[in-house]
mmCIF file of C-alpha atoms in Angstrom:
data_model
loop_
_atom_site.group_PDB
_atom_site.id
_atom_site.type_symbol
_atom_site.label_atom_id
_atom_site.label_comp_id
_atom_site.label_asym_id
_atom_site.label_seq_id
_atom_site.Cartn_x
_atom_site.Cartn_y
_atom_site.Cartn_z
ATOM 1 C CA MET A 1 7.960 -45.636 66.332
ATOM 2 C CA SER A 2 7.361 -43.887 63.403
ATOM 3 C CA VAL A 3 8.294 -44.212 59.454
ATOM 4 C CA LEU A 4 9.576 -41.771 57.557
ATOM 5 C CA SER A 5 8.168 -41.993 54.172
ATOM 6 C CA THR A 6 10.294 -40.678 50.839
ATOM 7 C CA PRO A 7 8.251 -38.424 49.432
ATOM 8 C CA ALA A 8 7.454 -38.726 46.069
ATOM 9 C CA PRO A 9 9.493 -36.590 43.177
ATOM 10 C CA ALA A 10 7.802 -32.942 42.319
ATOM 11 C CA PRO A 11 6.500 -33.107 38.941
ATOM 12 C CA SER A 12 9.151 -31.530 36.373
ATOM 13 C CA ALA A 13 8.215 -28.434 34.630
ATOM 14 C CA ALA A 14 7.678 -29.618 31.577
ATOM 15 C CA ALA A 15 4.817 -31.956 32.868
ATOM 16 C CA ARG A 16 3.219 -29.514 34.366
ATOM 17 C CA GLU A 17 2.970 -27.360 31.083
ATOM 18 C CA ARG A 18 0.583 -27.607 28.068
ATOM 19 C CA SER A 19 1.519 -28.028 24.797
ATOM 20 C CA PRO A 20 1.081 -25.074 22.497
ATOM 21 C CA PHE A 21 -2.351 -26.473 21.489
ATOM 22 C CA GLU A 22 -3.318 -27.560 24.284
ATOM 23 C CA GLU A 23 -3.077 -24.124 25.687
ATOM 24 C CA ALA A 24 -4.937 -23.100 22.671
ATOM 25 C CA LEU A 25 -7.745 -25.031 23.016
ATOM 26 C CA ARG A 26 -8.261 -24.352 27.106
ATOM 27 C CA ARG A 27 -8.061 -20.894 26.255
ATOM 28 C CA LEU A 28 -11.091 -21.051 23.073
ATOM 29 C CA VAL A 29 -12.843 -22.977 25.784
ATOM 30 C CA ARG A 30 -13.129 -21.013 28.120
ATOM 31 C CA ARG A 31 -15.080 -18.310 25.615
ATOM 32 C CA ARG A 32 -18.713 -18.585 25.924
ATOM 33 C CA GLY A 33 -18.913 -16.465 22.226
ATOM 34 C CA ALA A 34 -16.157 -18.675 20.601
ATOM 35 C CA MET A 35 -18.538 -21.623 22.003
ATOM 36 C CA ILE A 36 -21.215 -20.496 20.050
ATOM 37 C CA GLY A 37 -20.039 -20.016 17.509
ATOM 38 C CA LEU A 38 -18.674 -22.899 16.639
ATOM 39 C CA ALA A 39 -22.022 -24.674 18.051
ATOM 40 C CA VAL A 40 -24.071 -23.038 15.372
ATOM 41 C CA VAL A 41 -21.255 -23.090 12.279
ATOM 42 C CA VAL A 42 -21.325 -26.955 13.406
ATOM 43 C CA PHE A 43 -25.049 -26.843 12.888
ATOM 44 C CA PHE A 44 -24.865 -24.976 9.390
ATOM 45 C CA ILE A 45 -22.166 -27.179 8.121
ATOM 46 C CA ALA A 46 -24.316 -30.536 9.090
ATOM 47 C CA ILE A 47 -27.716 -29.222 7.678
ATOM 48 C CA ALA A 48 -25.568 -28.653 4.265
ATOM 49 C CA VAL A 49 -24.295 -31.415 4.340
ATOM 50 C CA PHE A 50 -27.399 -33.674 5.626
ATOM 51 C CA ALA A 51 -29.233 -31.785 3.816
ATOM 52 C CA PRO A 52 -30.987 -34.662 1.473
ATOM 53 C CA TYR A 53 -31.717 -36.617 4.764
ATOM 54 C CA VAL A 54 -33.299 -32.865 6.774
ATOM 55 C CA ALA A 55 -35.095 -31.526 4.477
ATOM 56 C CA PRO A 56 -39.300 -32.353 4.524
ATOM 57 C CA TYR A 57 -39.371 -31.290 0.644
ATOM 58 C CA ASP A 58 -37.751 -30.968 -2.683
ATOM 59 C CA PRO A 59 -36.683 -27.531 -2.902
ATOM 60 C CA THR A 60 -37.250 -27.283 -6.357
ATOM 61 C CA ALA A 61 -40.790 -29.161 -6.153
ATOM 62 C CA THR A 62 -43.594 -26.571 -6.385
ATOM 63 C CA SER A 63 -47.307 -26.788 -5.676
ATOM 64 C CA TRP A 64 -49.384 -24.097 -7.039
ATOM 65 C CA LEU A 65 -52.082 -25.213 -4.561
ATOM 66 C CA ALA A 66 -50.057 -23.728 -1.078
ATOM 67 C CA VAL A 67 -48.622 -20.455 -2.890
ATOM 68 C CA ARG A 68 -47.623 -18.026 -0.486
ATOM 69 C CA LYS A 69 -49.048 -19.571 2.290
ATOM 70 C CA PRO A 70 -47.867 -18.993 6.141
ATOM 71 C CA PRO A 71 -46.319 -20.981 8.511
ATOM 72 C CA THR A 72 -47.954 -24.135 9.522
ATOM 73 C CA TRP A 73 -47.074 -28.189 10.720
ATOM 74 C CA GLU A 74 -46.964 -29.025 7.393
ATOM 75 C CA HIS A 75 -44.350 -26.316 6.343
ATOM 76 C CA PRO A 76 -43.055 -24.406 9.657
ATOM 77 C CA PHE A 77 -41.355 -21.780 7.281
ATOM 78 C CA GLY A 78 -44.714 -21.082 5.089
ATOM 79 C CA THR A 79 -43.801 -21.257 1.301
ATOM 80 C CA ASP A 80 -43.033 -19.112 -1.364
ATOM 81 C CA GLU A 81 -44.494 -17.594 -4.580
ATOM 82 C CA VAL A 82 -44.648 -21.063 -6.562
ATOM 83 C CA GLY A 83 -45.541 -23.184 -3.384
ATOM 84 C CA ARG A 84 -41.970 -23.745 -2.346
ATOM 85 C CA ASP A 85 -41.275 -25.512 0.978
ATOM 86 C CA VAL A 86 -38.933 -22.632 2.386
ATOM 87 C CA LEU A 87 -37.599 -24.545 5.199
ATOM 88 C CA SER A 88 -36.520 -26.736 2.835
ATOM 89 C CA ARG A 89 -34.579 -24.264 0.887
ATOM 90 C CA VAL A 90 -33.266 -22.059 3.565
ATOM 91 C CA ILE A 91 -31.433 -25.924 4.257
ATOM 92 C CA TYR A 92 -30.196 -26.428 0.678
ATOM 93 C CA GLY A 93 -29.554 -22.604 0.258
ATOM 94 C CA ALA A 94 -26.882 -23.439 2.958
ATOM 95 C CA ARG A 95 -25.156 -25.281 0.807
ATOM 96 C CA ALA A 96 -24.514 -22.803 -1.798
ATOM 97 C CA SER A 97 -24.008 -20.031 0.889
ATOM 98 C CA LEU A 98 -21.578 -21.899 2.987
ATOM 99 C CA SER A 99 -19.724 -23.982 -0.157
ATOM 100 C CA ALA A 100 -18.941 -20.176 -1.465
ATOM 101 C CA GLY A 101 -17.654 -19.182 1.498
ATOM 102 C CA LEU A 102 -15.499 -22.182 2.348
ATOM 103 C CA VAL A 103 -14.346 -22.257 -1.416
ATOM 104 C CA SER A 104 -13.841 -19.004 -1.730
ATOM 105 C CA VAL A 105 -11.834 -18.570 1.280
ATOM 106 C CA ALA A 106 -9.540 -21.858 0.560
ATOM 107 C CA LEU A 107 -8.539 -20.086 -2.978
ATOM 108 C CA ALA A 108 -8.233 -16.776 -1.552
ATOM 109 C CA VAL A 109 -5.144 -18.591 0.814
ATOM 110 C CA ALA A 110 -3.944 -20.679 -1.888
ATOM 111 C CA ILE A 111 -2.987 -17.862 -3.740
ATOM 112 C CA GLY A 112 -2.189 -14.998 -1.103
ATOM 113 C CA LEU A 113 -0.489 -17.661 0.965
ATOM 114 C CA PRO A 114 2.933 -18.196 -1.001
ATOM 115 C CA LEU A 115 2.547 -15.038 -2.866
ATOM 116 C CA GLY A 116 2.853 -12.570 0.537
ATOM 117 C CA MET A 117 5.648 -15.327 1.486
ATOM 118 C CA ILE A 118 7.629 -14.653 -1.441
ATOM 119 C CA ALA A 119 6.987 -10.947 -1.205
ATOM 120 C CA GLY A 120 7.780 -11.108 2.991
ATOM 121 C CA TYR A 121 10.934 -13.006 2.535
ATOM 122 C CA ALA A 122 12.667 -12.292 -1.103
ATOM 123 C CA GLY A 123 11.953 -8.508 -0.422
ATOM 124 C CA GLY A 124 13.685 -6.402 -3.471
ATOM 125 C CA PHE A 125 12.209 -5.707 -6.715
ATOM 126 C CA ILE A 126 9.779 -9.082 -6.300
ATOM 127 C CA GLU A 127 8.252 -7.725 -3.051
ATOM 128 C CA ALA A 128 7.635 -3.832 -5.163
ATOM 129 C CA ALA A 129 6.181 -5.525 -7.803
ATOM 130 C CA LEU A 130 3.510 -7.998 -5.652
ATOM 131 C CA MET A 131 2.612 -5.179 -3.724
ATOM 132 C CA ARG A 132 1.826 -2.498 -6.444
ATOM 133 C CA LEU A 133 -0.215 -5.243 -7.824
ATOM 134 C CA THR A 134 -1.796 -5.908 -4.354
ATOM 135 C CA ASP A 135 -2.298 -2.248 -3.975
ATOM 136 C CA ALA A 136 -3.471 -1.706 -7.431
ATOM 137 C CA MET A 137 -6.648 -4.387 -6.540
ATOM 138 C CA LEU A 138 -7.071 -2.806 -3.524
ATOM 139 C CA ALA A 139 -7.934 0.702 -4.806
ATOM 140 C CA ILE A 140 -11.470 -0.985 -5.608
ATOM 141 C CA PRO A 141 -13.797 -2.094 -2.942
ATOM 142 C CA PHE A 142 -14.278 -5.782 -2.386
ATOM 143 C CA LEU A 143 -17.185 -6.539 -3.179
ATOM 144 C CA ILE A 144 -17.332 -3.998 -6.212
ATOM 145 C CA LEU A 145 -14.252 -6.240 -7.486
ATOM 146 C CA ALA A 146 -16.344 -8.986 -7.146
ATOM 147 C CA ILE A 147 -19.271 -8.030 -9.011
ATOM 148 C CA ALA A 148 -16.985 -7.079 -11.669
ATOM 149 C CA LEU A 149 -15.172 -10.203 -12.083
ATOM 150 C CA ALA A 150 -18.727 -12.418 -11.625
ATOM 151 C CA ALA A 151 -20.459 -10.349 -14.606
ATOM 152 C CA PHE A 152 -16.860 -10.993 -15.699
ATOM 153 C CA LEU A 153 -16.914 -14.770 -15.651
ATOM 154 C CA GLY A 154 -20.641 -15.049 -16.060
ATOM 155 C CA PRO A 155 -23.497 -15.780 -13.720
ATOM 156 C CA THR A 156 -22.945 -19.503 -11.852
ATOM 157 C CA LEU A 157 -22.217 -20.254 -8.214
ATOM 158 C CA THR A 158 -19.071 -21.803 -9.340
ATOM 159 C CA ASN A 159 -18.042 -18.273 -11.154
ATOM 160 C CA ALA A 160 -19.093 -16.855 -7.816
ATOM 161 C CA MET A 161 -16.534 -18.164 -5.950
ATOM 162 C CA ILE A 162 -14.134 -17.625 -8.090
ATOM 163 C CA ALA A 163 -14.470 -14.294 -8.041
ATOM 164 C CA ILE A 164 -14.672 -13.886 -4.542
ATOM 165 C CA GLY A 165 -11.645 -15.573 -4.311
ATOM 166 C CA LEU A 166 -10.114 -13.593 -6.127
ATOM 167 C CA SER A 167 -11.306 -10.164 -4.580
ATOM 168 C CA ALA A 168 -10.087 -11.607 -1.333
ATOM 169 C CA THR A 169 -6.705 -12.691 -2.248
ATOM 170 C CA THR A 170 -5.125 -9.305 -1.502
ATOM 171 C CA ILE A 171 -6.184 -10.094 2.364
ATOM 172 C CA PHE A 172 -3.883 -12.480 2.548
ATOM 173 C CA ILE A 173 -1.067 -11.206 0.669
ATOM 174 C CA ARG A 174 -0.946 -8.103 2.727
ATOM 175 C CA LEU A 175 -1.150 -10.072 5.853
ATOM 176 C CA THR A 176 1.021 -13.230 4.933
ATOM 177 C CA ARG A 177 3.791 -10.440 3.755
ATOM 178 C CA ALA A 178 3.494 -8.327 7.504
ATOM 179 C CA GLN A 179 3.898 -11.653 9.095
ATOM 180 C CA VAL A 180 6.791 -13.057 7.546
ATOM 181 C CA GLN A 181 9.157 -10.138 7.769
ATOM 182 C CA SER A 182 8.276 -10.085 11.101
ATOM 183 C CA VAL A 183 9.322 -13.862 11.809
ATOM 184 C CA LYS A 184 12.439 -13.575 9.427
ATOM 185 C CA VAL A 185 14.375 -11.435 11.560
ATOM 186 C CA GLU A 186 13.556 -14.059 14.952
ATOM 187 C CA GLU A 187 17.106 -14.893 16.237
ATOM 188 C CA TYR A 188 16.127 -18.971 15.562
ATOM 189 C CA VAL A 189 15.905 -17.531 11.709
ATOM 190 C CA GLU A 190 18.802 -16.433 11.859
ATOM 191 C CA ALA A 191 20.329 -19.435 13.345
ATOM 192 C CA ALA A 192 18.831 -21.243 11.080
ATOM 193 C CA ARG A 193 20.593 -19.044 8.038
ATOM 194 C CA ALA A 194 23.308 -19.316 9.643
ATOM 195 C CA ALA A 195 23.287 -23.638 10.178
ATOM 196 C CA GLY A 196 23.212 -23.776 6.266
ATOM 197 C CA ALA A 197 19.393 -24.014 5.918
ATOM 198 C CA THR A 198 18.194 -23.415 2.426
ATOM 199 C CA PRO A 199 14.977 -20.445 2.107
ATOM 200 C CA LEU A 200 13.151 -23.058 0.918
ATOM 201 C CA ARG A 201 13.758 -24.581 3.979
ATOM 202 C CA ILE A 202 13.398 -22.137 6.415
ATOM 203 C CA VAL A 203 10.326 -20.862 5.305
ATOM 204 C CA LEU A 204 8.578 -24.054 5.410
ATOM 205 C CA ARG A 205 9.957 -25.126 8.991
ATOM 206 C CA HIS A 206 10.770 -22.163 10.909
ATOM 207 C CA ILE A 207 8.547 -19.105 9.341
ATOM 208 C CA LEU A 208 5.620 -20.890 7.985
ATOM 209 C CA PRO A 209 4.268 -22.640 11.540
ATOM 210 C CA ASN A 210 4.401 -19.252 13.199
ATOM 211 C CA ILE A 211 1.936 -17.332 10.933
ATOM 212 C CA LEU A 212 -0.367 -19.880 10.582
ATOM 213 C CA PRO A 213 -2.096 -18.449 13.494
ATOM 214 C CA ALA A 214 -2.493 -15.249 12.017
ATOM 215 C CA ILE A 215 -3.955 -17.186 8.717
ATOM 216 C CA LEU A 216 -6.113 -19.579 10.228
ATOM 217 C CA VAL A 217 -7.838 -16.073 12.518
ATOM 218 C CA GLN A 218 -8.201 -14.123 9.358
ATOM 219 C CA ALA A 219 -9.501 -16.774 7.069
ATOM 220 C CA THR A 220 -12.690 -17.697 9.735
ATOM 221 C CA LEU A 221 -13.066 -14.174 9.872
ATOM 222 C CA THR A 222 -13.173 -13.710 5.836
ATOM 223 C CA ILE A 223 -15.457 -16.844 5.940
ATOM 224 C CA ALA A 224 -18.354 -13.946 6.802
ATOM 225 C CA ALA A 225 -17.225 -11.449 4.490
ATOM 226 C CA ALA A 226 -16.882 -14.115 1.456
ATOM 227 C CA ILE A 227 -21.059 -15.374 2.438
ATOM 228 C CA ILE A 228 -22.335 -12.144 2.593
ATOM 229 C CA ALA A 229 -20.497 -11.804 -0.966
ATOM 230 C CA GLU A 230 -22.222 -14.609 -2.263
ATOM 231 C CA ALA A 231 -25.300 -13.458 -0.848
ATOM 232 C CA SER A 232 -25.159 -10.498 -2.663
ATOM 233 C CA LEU A 233 -23.523 -11.409 -5.842
ATOM 234 C CA SER A 234 -26.610 -14.367 -5.890
ATOM 235 C CA PHE A 235 -29.526 -11.524 -4.921
ATOM 236 C CA LEU A 236 -28.278 -10.200 -8.087
ATOM 237 C CA GLY A 237 -28.382 -12.694 -10.235
ATOM 238 C CA LEU A 238 -24.390 -13.274 -10.492
ATOM 239 C CA GLY A 239 -24.263 -16.534 -7.951
ATOM 240 C CA GLN A 240 -26.785 -19.675 -7.661
ATOM 241 C CA GLN A 241 -29.181 -19.429 -10.527
ATOM 242 C CA PRO A 242 -33.173 -20.835 -10.163
ATOM 243 C CA PRO A 243 -34.500 -23.144 -9.275
ATOM 244 C CA ASP A 244 -31.845 -24.121 -6.665
ATOM 245 C CA PRO A 245 -31.611 -22.159 -3.772
ATOM 246 C CA SER A 246 -29.272 -20.034 -2.288
ATOM 247 C CA TRP A 247 -30.295 -17.090 0.753
ATOM 248 C CA GLY A 248 -29.360 -14.393 -1.393
ATOM 249 C CA SER A 249 -31.297 -15.446 -4.238
ATOM 250 C CA MET A 250 -33.974 -16.086 -2.254
ATOM 251 C CA LEU A 251 -34.344 -12.765 -0.853
ATOM 252 C CA ASN A 252 -34.184 -11.490 -4.076
ATOM 253 C CA THR A 253 -37.600 -12.987 -4.989
ATOM 254 C CA ALA A 254 -38.473 -12.443 -1.722
ATOM 255 C CA LYS A 255 -38.430 -8.396 -2.015
ATOM 256 C CA ASN A 256 -41.497 -8.568 -4.639
ATOM 257 C CA PHE A 257 -43.618 -10.069 -1.813
ATOM 258 C CA LEU A 258 -42.760 -8.546 1.306
ATOM 259 C CA SER A 259 -46.289 -6.591 2.278
ATOM 260 C CA GLN A 260 -48.171 -10.116 1.473
ATOM 261 C CA ALA A 261 -45.502 -12.790 2.881
ATOM 262 C CA PRO A 262 -42.749 -11.352 5.233
ATOM 263 C CA TRP A 263 -41.450 -15.293 6.060
ATOM 264 C CA MET A 264 -40.024 -15.736 2.452
ATOM 265 C CA ALA A 265 -37.243 -13.072 3.461
ATOM 266 C CA ILE A 266 -37.540 -13.614 7.060
ATOM 267 C CA TRP A 267 -35.779 -16.815 7.019
ATOM 268 C CA PRO A 268 -32.603 -16.894 4.259
ATOM 269 C CA GLY A 269 -32.233 -13.067 5.887
ATOM 270 C CA LEU A 270 -31.692 -14.602 9.806
ATOM 271 C CA SER A 271 -29.828 -17.414 8.244
ATOM 272 C CA ILE A 272 -27.426 -15.156 6.715
ATOM 273 C CA PHE A 273 -27.168 -12.842 9.634
ATOM 274 C CA LEU A 274 -26.378 -16.160 12.265
ATOM 275 C CA ALA A 275 -23.966 -17.730 10.109
ATOM 276 C CA VAL A 276 -21.784 -14.670 9.265
ATOM 277 C CA LEU A 277 -22.721 -13.439 13.016
ATOM 278 C CA SER A 278 -21.417 -16.869 14.063
ATOM 279 C CA PHE A 279 -18.085 -17.203 12.001
ATOM 280 C CA ASN A 280 -16.933 -13.794 13.128
ATOM 281 C CA LEU A 281 -17.380 -14.651 17.127
ATOM 282 C CA LEU A 282 -15.497 -17.897 16.454
ATOM 283 C CA GLY A 283 -12.725 -15.687 14.717
ATOM 284 C CA ASP A 284 -12.692 -13.342 17.529
ATOM 285 C CA GLY A 285 -12.140 -16.582 19.841
ATOM 286 C CA LEU A 286 -9.606 -18.488 18.017
ATOM 287 C CA ARG A 287 -7.523 -14.844 17.982
ATOM 288 C CA ASP A 288 -7.558 -14.351 21.481
ATOM 289 C CA ALA A 289 -6.507 -18.232 21.678
ATOM 290 C CA LEU A 290 -3.884 -18.393 19.355
ATOM 291 C CA ASP A 291 -2.383 -15.010 20.737
ATOM 292 C CA PRO A 292 0.400 -15.968 23.575
ATOM 293 C CA ARG A 293 -0.289 -12.530 25.489
ATOM 294 C CA HIS A 294 -3.884 -13.789 26.694
ATOM 295 C CA ARG A 295 -3.004 -16.256 29.672
ATOM 296 C CA ASN A 296 -5.880 -16.612 31.515
#
């Protein structure tokens, strides 16, 4: 005699569905370019954080017995015009370049996000005034504006970060305003407004969480531009000051010895290339992962 067993209940639709975070993470992991970019970004951040432990030499220590020596086992990246170890300077230079990228973009977001939200939600005269000011700043190319601000503030790495951050603020003002204007007409925002929610509550609870993915993607891509900007400012003498290393200042020194010691330019230039490429790949991957239209 057969025994009929009660079939197990099918999992509910909620159990089968992933959370938005899990779905975005799944899409991100499936993008090989983004994972490669993330790995390289983590690598650069790690060597920047642990520079005192991984750098074989003091980056500012000179040796007149090892001037412009080609790469050897003792100095894998060679030495510069005063005998400093290039590998150690590249490692410590990652601190300056990555710090400039992260801090300047954080400053741009801290200023641009609230201003863009105010312009997008308030509208009227406030929006017109903020956007005209933004348009005036956008009339000046990003790098030219950063150079002008850095020259006005003075040649230090901190001032270079401030100059880059202020120059990038317009990107986030315009992006945030556009995102807020798109979200504030959604039905759930109208429902919250009809329920008597204050404008501050609507903006912080209903609008901000829905525009953060776009801000995160733009911030990741802007870090790459900020690294190039910091390298340009340091190359011009407006950023990190000698003898402290920066990839841009290392290129400035190396330009005088391209034929005698090309390794002085190769390694910092390659570092800038890899860092910028990695942040761009990561930003592209985040854009695809956080876009709900991408389901694969």
